[in-house]
Short mmCIF file of C-alpha atoms in Angstrom, two decimals:
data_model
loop_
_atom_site.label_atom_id
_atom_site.label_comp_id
_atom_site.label_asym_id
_atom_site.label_seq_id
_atom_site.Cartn_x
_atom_site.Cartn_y
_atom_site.Cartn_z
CA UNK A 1 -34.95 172.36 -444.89
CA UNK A 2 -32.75 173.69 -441.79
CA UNK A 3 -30.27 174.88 -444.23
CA UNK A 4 -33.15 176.74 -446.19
CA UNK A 5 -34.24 178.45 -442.86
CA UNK A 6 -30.90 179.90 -442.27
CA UNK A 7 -31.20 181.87 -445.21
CA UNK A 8 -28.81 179.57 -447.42
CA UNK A 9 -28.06 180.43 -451.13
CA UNK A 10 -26.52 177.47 -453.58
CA UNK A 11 -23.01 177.80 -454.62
CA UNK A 12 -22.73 178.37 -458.38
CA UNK A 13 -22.09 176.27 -461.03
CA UNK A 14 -19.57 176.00 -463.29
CA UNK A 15 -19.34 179.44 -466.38
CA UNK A 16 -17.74 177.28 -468.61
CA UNK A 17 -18.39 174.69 -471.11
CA UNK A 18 -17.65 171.30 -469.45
CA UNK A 19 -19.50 169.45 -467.09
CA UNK A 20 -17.58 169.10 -463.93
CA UNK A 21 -17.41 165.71 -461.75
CA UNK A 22 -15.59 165.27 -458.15
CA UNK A 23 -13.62 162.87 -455.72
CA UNK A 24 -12.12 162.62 -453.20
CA UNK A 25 -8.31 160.93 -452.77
CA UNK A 26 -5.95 159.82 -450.30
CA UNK A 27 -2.50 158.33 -450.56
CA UNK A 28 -0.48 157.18 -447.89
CA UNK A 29 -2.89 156.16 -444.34
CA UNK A 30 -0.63 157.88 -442.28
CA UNK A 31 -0.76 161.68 -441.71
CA UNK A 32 2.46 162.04 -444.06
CA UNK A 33 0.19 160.99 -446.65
CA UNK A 34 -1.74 163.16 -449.37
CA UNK A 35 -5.55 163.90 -449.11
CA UNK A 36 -7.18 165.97 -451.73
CA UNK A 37 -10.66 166.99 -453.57
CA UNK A 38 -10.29 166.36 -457.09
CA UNK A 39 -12.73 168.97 -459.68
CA UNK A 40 -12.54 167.93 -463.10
CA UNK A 41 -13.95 167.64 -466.81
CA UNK A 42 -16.50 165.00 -466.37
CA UNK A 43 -19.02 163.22 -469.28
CA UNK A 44 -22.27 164.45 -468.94
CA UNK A 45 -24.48 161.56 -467.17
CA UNK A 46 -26.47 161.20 -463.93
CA UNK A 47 -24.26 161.32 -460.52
CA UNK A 48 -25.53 162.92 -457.66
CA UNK A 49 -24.34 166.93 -456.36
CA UNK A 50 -21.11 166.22 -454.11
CA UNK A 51 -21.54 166.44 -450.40
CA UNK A 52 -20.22 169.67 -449.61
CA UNK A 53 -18.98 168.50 -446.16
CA UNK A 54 -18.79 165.72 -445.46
CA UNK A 55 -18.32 164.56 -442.07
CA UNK A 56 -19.64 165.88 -438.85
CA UNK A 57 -15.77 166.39 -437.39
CA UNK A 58 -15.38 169.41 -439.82
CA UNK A 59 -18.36 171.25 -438.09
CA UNK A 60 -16.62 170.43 -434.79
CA UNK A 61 -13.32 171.71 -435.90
CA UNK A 62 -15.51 174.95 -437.40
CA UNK A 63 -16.32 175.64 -433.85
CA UNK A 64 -13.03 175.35 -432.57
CA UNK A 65 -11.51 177.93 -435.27
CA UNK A 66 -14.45 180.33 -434.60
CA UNK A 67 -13.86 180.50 -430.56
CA UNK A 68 -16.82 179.23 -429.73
CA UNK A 69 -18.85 176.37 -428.00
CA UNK A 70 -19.19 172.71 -428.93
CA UNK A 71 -22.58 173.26 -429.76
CA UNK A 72 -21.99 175.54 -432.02
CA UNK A 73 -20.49 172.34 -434.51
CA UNK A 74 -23.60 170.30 -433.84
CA UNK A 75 -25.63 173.77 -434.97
CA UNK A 76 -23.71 174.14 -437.96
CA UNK A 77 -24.05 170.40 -438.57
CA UNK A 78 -27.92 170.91 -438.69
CA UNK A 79 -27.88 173.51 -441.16
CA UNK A 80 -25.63 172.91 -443.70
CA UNK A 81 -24.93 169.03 -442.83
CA UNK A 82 -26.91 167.95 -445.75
CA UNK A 83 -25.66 171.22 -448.68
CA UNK A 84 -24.11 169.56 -452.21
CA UNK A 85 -21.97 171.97 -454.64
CA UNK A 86 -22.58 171.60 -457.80
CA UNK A 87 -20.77 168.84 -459.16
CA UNK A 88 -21.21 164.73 -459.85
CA UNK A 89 -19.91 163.13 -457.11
CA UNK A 90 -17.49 159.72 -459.17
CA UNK A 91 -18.56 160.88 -462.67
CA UNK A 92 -15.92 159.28 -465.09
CA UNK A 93 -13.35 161.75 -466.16
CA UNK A 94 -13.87 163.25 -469.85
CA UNK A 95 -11.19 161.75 -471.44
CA UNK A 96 -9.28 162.25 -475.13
CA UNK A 97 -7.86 165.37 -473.84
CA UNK A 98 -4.62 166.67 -472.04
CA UNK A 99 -6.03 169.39 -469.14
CA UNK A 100 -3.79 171.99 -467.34
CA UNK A 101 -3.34 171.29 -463.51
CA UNK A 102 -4.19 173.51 -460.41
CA UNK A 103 -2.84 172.54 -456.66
CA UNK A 104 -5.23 174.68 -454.77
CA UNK A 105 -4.23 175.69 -451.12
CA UNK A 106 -6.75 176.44 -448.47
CA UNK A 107 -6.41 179.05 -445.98
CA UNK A 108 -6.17 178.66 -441.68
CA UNK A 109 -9.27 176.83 -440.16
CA UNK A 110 -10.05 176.12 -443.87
CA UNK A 111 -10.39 172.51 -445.28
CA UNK A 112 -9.93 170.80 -448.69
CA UNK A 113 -14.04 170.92 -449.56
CA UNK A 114 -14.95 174.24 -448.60
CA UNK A 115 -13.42 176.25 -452.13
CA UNK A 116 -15.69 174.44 -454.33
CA UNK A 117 -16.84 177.43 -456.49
CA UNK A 118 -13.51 178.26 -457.30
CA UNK A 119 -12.58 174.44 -458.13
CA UNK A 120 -15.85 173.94 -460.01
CA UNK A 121 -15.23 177.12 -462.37
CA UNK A 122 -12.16 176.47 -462.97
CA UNK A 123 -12.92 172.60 -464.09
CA UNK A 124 -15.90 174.02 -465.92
CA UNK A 125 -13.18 175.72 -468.10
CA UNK A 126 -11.06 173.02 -468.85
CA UNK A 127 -8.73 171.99 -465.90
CA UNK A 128 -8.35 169.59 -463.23
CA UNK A 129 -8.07 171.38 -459.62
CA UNK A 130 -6.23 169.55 -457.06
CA UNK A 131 -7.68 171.15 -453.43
CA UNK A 132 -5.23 169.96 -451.04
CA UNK A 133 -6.57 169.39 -447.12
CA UNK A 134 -3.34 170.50 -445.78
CA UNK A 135 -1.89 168.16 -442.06
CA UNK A 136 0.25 170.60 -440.57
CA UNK A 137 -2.15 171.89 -437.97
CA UNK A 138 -3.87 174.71 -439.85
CA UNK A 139 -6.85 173.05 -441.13
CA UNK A 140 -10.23 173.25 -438.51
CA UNK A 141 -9.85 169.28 -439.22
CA UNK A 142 -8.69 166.81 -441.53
CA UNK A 143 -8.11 163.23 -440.35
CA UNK A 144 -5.81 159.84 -441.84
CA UNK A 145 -5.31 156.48 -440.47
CA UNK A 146 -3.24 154.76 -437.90
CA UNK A 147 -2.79 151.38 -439.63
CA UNK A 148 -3.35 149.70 -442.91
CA UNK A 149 -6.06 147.63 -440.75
CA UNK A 150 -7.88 150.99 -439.71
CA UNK A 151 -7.63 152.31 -443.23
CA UNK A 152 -9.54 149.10 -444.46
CA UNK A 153 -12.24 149.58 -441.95
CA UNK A 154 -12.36 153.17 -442.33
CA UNK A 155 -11.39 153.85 -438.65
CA UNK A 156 -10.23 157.11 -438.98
CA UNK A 157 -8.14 159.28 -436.74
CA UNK A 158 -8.95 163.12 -436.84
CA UNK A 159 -6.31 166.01 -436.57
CA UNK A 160 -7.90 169.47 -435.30
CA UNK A 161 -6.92 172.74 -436.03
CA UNK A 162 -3.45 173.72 -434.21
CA UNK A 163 -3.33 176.61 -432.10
CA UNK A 164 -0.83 178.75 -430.29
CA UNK A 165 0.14 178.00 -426.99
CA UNK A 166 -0.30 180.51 -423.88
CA UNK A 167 3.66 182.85 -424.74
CA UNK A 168 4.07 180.83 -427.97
CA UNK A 169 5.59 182.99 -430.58
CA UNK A 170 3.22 182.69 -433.67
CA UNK A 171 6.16 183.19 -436.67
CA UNK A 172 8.15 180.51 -435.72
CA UNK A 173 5.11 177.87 -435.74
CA UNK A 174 3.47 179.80 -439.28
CA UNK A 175 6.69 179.55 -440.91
CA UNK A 176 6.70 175.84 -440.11
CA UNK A 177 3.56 175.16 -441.31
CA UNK A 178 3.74 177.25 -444.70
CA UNK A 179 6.99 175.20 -445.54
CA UNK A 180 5.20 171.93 -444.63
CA UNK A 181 2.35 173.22 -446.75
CA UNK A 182 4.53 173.75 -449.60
CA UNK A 183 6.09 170.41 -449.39
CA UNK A 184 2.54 168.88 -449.46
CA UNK A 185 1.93 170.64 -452.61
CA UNK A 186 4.46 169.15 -454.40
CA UNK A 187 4.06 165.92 -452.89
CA UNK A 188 0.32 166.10 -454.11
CA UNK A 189 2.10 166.80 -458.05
CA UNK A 190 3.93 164.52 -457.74
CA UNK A 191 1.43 161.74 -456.71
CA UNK A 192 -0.93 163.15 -459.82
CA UNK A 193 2.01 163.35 -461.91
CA UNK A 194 2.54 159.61 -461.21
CA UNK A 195 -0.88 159.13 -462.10
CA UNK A 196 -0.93 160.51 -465.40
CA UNK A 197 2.09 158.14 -466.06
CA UNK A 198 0.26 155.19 -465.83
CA UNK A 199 1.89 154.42 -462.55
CA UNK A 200 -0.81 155.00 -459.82
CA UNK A 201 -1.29 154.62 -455.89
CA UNK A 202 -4.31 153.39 -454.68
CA UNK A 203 -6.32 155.75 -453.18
CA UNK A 204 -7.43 154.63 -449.94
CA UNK A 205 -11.47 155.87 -450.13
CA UNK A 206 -13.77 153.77 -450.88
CA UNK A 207 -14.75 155.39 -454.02
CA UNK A 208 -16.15 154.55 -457.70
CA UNK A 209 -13.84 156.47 -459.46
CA UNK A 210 -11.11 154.77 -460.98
CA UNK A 211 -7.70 156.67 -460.85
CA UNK A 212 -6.54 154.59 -464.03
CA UNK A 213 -8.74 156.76 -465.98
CA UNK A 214 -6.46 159.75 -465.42
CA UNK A 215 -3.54 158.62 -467.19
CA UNK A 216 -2.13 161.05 -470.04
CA UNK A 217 -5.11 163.32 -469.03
CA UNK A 218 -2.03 166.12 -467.50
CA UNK A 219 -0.59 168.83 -469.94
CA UNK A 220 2.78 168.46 -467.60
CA UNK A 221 3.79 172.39 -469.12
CA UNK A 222 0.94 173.62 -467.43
CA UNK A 223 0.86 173.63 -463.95
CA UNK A 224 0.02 176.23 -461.42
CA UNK A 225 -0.36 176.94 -457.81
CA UNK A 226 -2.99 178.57 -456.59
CA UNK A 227 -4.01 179.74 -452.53
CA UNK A 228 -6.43 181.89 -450.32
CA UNK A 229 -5.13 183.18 -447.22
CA UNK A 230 -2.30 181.16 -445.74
CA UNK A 231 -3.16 179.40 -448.57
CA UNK A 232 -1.63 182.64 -450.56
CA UNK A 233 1.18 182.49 -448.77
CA UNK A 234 1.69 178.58 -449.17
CA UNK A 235 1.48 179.66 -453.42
CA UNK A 236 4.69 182.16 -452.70
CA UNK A 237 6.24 179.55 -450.70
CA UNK A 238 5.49 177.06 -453.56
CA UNK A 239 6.87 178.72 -456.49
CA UNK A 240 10.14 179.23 -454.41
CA UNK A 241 10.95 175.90 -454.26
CA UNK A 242 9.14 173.41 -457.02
CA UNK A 243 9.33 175.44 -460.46
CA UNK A 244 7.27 172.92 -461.87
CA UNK A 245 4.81 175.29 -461.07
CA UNK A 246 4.82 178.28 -463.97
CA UNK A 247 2.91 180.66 -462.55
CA UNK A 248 1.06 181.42 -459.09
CA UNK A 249 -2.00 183.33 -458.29
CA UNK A 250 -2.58 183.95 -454.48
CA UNK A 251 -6.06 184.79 -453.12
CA UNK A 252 -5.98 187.58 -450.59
CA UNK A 253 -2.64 186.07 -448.77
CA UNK A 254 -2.00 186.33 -445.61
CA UNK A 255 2.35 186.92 -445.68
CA UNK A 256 3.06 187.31 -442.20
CA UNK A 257 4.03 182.76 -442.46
CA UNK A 258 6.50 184.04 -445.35
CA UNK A 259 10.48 183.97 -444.54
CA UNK A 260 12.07 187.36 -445.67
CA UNK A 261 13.94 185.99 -448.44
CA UNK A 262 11.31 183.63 -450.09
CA UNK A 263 10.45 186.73 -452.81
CA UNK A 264 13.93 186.70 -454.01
CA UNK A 265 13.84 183.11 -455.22
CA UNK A 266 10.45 183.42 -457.27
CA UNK A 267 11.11 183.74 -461.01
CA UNK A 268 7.66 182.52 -461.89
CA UNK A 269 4.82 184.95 -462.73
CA UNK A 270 2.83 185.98 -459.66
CA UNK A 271 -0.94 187.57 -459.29
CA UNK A 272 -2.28 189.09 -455.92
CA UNK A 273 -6.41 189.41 -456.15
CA UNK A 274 -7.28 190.95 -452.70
CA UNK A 275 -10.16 192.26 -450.94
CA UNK A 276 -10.59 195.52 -449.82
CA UNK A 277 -11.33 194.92 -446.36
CA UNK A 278 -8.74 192.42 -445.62
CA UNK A 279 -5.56 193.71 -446.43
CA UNK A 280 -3.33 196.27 -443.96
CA UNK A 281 -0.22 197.96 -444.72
CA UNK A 282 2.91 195.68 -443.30
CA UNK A 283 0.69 193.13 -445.35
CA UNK A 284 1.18 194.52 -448.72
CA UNK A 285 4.06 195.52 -447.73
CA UNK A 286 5.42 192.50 -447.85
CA UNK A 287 3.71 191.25 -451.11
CA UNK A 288 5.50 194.20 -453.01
CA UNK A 289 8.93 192.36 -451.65
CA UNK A 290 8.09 190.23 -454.61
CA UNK A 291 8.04 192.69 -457.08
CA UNK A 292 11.81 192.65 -458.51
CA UNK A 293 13.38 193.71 -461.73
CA UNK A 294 12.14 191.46 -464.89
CA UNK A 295 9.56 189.76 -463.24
CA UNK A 296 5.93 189.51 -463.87
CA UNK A 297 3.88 190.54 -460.80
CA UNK A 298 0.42 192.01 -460.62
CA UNK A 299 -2.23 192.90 -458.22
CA UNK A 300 -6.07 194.02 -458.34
CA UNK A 301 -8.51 194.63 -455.34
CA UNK A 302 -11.79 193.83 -455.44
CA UNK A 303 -13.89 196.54 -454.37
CA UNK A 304 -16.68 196.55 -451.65
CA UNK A 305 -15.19 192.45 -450.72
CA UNK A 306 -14.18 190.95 -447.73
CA UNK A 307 -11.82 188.18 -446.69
CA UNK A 308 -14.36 185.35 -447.08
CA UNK A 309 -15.80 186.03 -450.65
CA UNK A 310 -13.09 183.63 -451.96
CA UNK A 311 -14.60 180.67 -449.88
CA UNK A 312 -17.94 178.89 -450.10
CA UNK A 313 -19.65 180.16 -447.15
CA UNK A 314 -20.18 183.70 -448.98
CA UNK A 315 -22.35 181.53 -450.75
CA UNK A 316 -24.13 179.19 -447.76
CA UNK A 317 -25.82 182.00 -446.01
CA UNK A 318 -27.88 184.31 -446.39
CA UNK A 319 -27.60 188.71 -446.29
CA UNK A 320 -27.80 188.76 -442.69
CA UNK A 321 -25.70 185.82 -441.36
CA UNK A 322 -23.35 186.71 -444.10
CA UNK A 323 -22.79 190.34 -443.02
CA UNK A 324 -22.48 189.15 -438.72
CA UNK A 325 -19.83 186.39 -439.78
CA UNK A 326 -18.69 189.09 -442.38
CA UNK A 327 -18.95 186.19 -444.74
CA UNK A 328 -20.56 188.64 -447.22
CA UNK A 329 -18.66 191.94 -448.46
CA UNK A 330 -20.82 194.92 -450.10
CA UNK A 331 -20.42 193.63 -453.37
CA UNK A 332 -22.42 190.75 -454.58
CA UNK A 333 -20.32 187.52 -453.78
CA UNK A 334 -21.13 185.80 -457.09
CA UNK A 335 -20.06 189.39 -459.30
CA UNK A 336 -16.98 189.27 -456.93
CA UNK A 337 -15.98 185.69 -457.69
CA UNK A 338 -17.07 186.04 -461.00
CA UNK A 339 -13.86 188.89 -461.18
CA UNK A 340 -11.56 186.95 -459.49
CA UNK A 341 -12.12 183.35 -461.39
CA UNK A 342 -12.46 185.58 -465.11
CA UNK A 343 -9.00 187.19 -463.87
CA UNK A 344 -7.22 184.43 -462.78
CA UNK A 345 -8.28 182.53 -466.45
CA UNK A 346 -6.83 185.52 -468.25
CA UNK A 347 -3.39 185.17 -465.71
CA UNK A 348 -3.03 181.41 -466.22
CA UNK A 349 -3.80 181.27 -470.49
CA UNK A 350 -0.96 184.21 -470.91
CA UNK A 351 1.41 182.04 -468.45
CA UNK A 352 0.51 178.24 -469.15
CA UNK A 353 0.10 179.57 -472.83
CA UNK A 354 -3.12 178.32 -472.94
CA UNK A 355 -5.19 178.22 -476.50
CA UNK A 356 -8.40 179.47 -474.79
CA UNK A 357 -10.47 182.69 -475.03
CA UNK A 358 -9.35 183.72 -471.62
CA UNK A 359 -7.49 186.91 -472.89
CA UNK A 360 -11.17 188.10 -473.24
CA UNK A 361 -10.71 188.84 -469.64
CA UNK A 362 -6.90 190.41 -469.70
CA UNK A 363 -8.43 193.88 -468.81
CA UNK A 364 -9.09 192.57 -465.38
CA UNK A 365 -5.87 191.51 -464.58
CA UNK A 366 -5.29 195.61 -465.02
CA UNK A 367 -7.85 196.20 -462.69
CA UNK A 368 -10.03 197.56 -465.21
CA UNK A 369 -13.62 197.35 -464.39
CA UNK A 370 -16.16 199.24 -462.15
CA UNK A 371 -15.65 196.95 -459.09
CA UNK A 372 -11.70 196.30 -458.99
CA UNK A 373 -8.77 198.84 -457.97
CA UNK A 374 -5.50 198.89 -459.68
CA UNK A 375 -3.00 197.47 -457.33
CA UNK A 376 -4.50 197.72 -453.78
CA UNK A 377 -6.57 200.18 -451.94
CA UNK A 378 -3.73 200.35 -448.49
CA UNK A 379 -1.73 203.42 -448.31
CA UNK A 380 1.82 201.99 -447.76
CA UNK A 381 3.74 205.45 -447.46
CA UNK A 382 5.36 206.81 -444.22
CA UNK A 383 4.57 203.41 -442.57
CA UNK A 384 6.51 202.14 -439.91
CA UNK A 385 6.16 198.25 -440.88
CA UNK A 386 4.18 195.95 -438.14
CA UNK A 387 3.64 192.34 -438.12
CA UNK A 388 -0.37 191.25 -437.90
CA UNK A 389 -0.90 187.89 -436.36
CA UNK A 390 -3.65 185.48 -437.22
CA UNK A 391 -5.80 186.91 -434.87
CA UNK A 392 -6.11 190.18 -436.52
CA UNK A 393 -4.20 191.74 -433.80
CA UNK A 394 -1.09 194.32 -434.53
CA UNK A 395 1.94 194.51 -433.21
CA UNK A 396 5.32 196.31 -433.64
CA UNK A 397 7.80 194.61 -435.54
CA UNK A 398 10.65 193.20 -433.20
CA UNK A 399 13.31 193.55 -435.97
#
């Protein structure tokens, strides 16, 4: 009822064809370990809506990221304490088939939970989404467990969101984290990978689903990476090192955690969908470092959209919450994820080589439709390149 109040809207369901079913897994107690929200092809039966989020620390860590009082978590806790997303929480995997695999990053002050319209879509289409909750600092909160003993009682130990030191220099500590990020990813393929081999951890959750299910469910050839934010820049970072990934589609990235030479060592196919009112000059900037010679790079913006129609909460609130917290753009935030899940389909069935109707959808990957722009909307020219922090603030480029 408190969320209904606030003006809340439901997150959408899935466009495609399969039902779509959801877990939660960790490996490893310690904070070394991998922790991710599975989306998935399900069989159709009668599991509950997922928990959106979960656990009261996340609201707390909200609050932290946002600036603001401790109250603020327990007011957020009230109001959207209680939301599902649309899929069955432990529903058996539909089996028989072999599904393509997305590692999904999230961005800073993000968690693994909270990019559930993009994971559900994409499972509705045929794939299993891996959306990683990231330990290096730049999640609002994420937690693991000291000891086997705590892990069997479910004591758990919470990490909170990382943030800069009074005189800390901010590259140093975003470069860190984006290559700890991209290590995670690959740690989190190779974990599912092991899975789909017959050769599974246990996942530490108490949880109904069975991991054994999920062996030879992987089409190994078709793996991507996919990020918003820093989780965009996490996808660049990615396909630089682990070329199991074939292709990369980064959501709005934020570059400024990106070493200058990472571009030069990605051979893999890359997609930037941005918003319009995100993105700044020394930003694209350095996105069009990875467009080189003989290798496939494109980039739409979606018109009249704003940096958090990629992420649930466009979806939680209603107009006029959404437009204070700018959690709402001009455009409507299902037509704009609508564009960006169609165009990343399209992307990943030319590059994975998918047998799908995607290409139905290649247009947008042009930027051809009403409500996308070609490329991006930021005048680049006669533009003395700046770095942009995570605070939003500008400043000249030391170099």
């Amino acid at each position: 009822m408190a969320a209904a109040r606030f003006g809340q809207t439901k997150i959408p369901r899935g466009s495609g064809s399969y039902s779509v079913g959801c877990t939660d897994l960790m490996f490893d107690y310690t904070n070394k370990g991998t922790f991710l929200r599975l989306y998935y092809p399900s069989q159709d039966d009668d599991h509950s809506d997922t928990l959106w989020i979960p656990n009261k620390e996340y609201f707390s860590g909200l609050s932290k990221f946002l600036g603001t009082h401790w109250l603020m978590g327990k007011i957020l806790s009230l109001f959207f304490g209680s939301m599902t997303t649309p899929a069955a929480w432990n529903s058996p995997l539909r089996t028989g088939a072999k599904y393509p695999l997305i590692i999904f990053s999230h961005g800073l002050g993000a968690f693994r939970t909270i990019y559930s319209a993009i994971g559900i879509d994409l499972a509705s289409h045929g794939f299993i989404v891996a959306a990683i909750e990231h330990r290096d600092g730049s999640a609002s909160a994420t937690y693991y467990f000291k000891d086997q003993s705590a892990a069997e009682i479910g004591n758990k130990t919470w990490l909170y969101l990382r943030t800069l030191k009074r005189g800390e220099e901010e590259f140093p500590l975003r470069n860190e984290q984006v290559l700890q990020r991209a290590k995670e990813c690959s740690q989190a393929l190779n974990l599912i990978l092991d899975i789909d081999r017959g050769r599974p951890d246990k996942n530490l959750l108490d949880s109904e689903f069975d991991v054994e299910q999920m062996k030879d469910s992987i089409d190994r050839d078709k793996i991507a990476v996919i990020g918003h934010s820093f989780g965009g820049a996490t996808v660049i970072q990615s396909l630089s090192e682990d070329q199991r990934f074939r292709c990369g589609i980064a959501l709005d990235a934020w570059m400024f955690p990106v070493g200058g030479d990472v571009c030069s060592r990605i051979p893999q196919p890359l997609f930037f969908i941005n918003s319009e009112r995100f993105q700044y000059p020394s930003n694209i900037i350095k996105m069009k470092k990875c467009y080189l010679p003989d290798r496939e790079r494109k980039m739409i913006t979606i018109r009249g959209s704003v940096h958090q129609n990629f992420a649930d909460f466009t979806f939680a609130t209603g107009k006029i919450i959404g437009y204070i917290f700018t959690l709402k753009g001009e455009i409507d935030s299902n037509v704009a994820m609508g564009l960006s899940n169609k165009a990343s389909l399209a992307f990943l069935q030319k590059h994975l080589g998918l047998q799908k109707d995607f290409d139905q959808w290649d247009s947008l990957i042009e930027g051809e439709d009403d409500n996308l722009i070609p490329g991006t909307n930021i005048d680049t020219t006669n533009h003395h390149a700046t770095l942009q922090n995570s605070t939003g603030i500008q400043k000249p480029n030391s170099d």
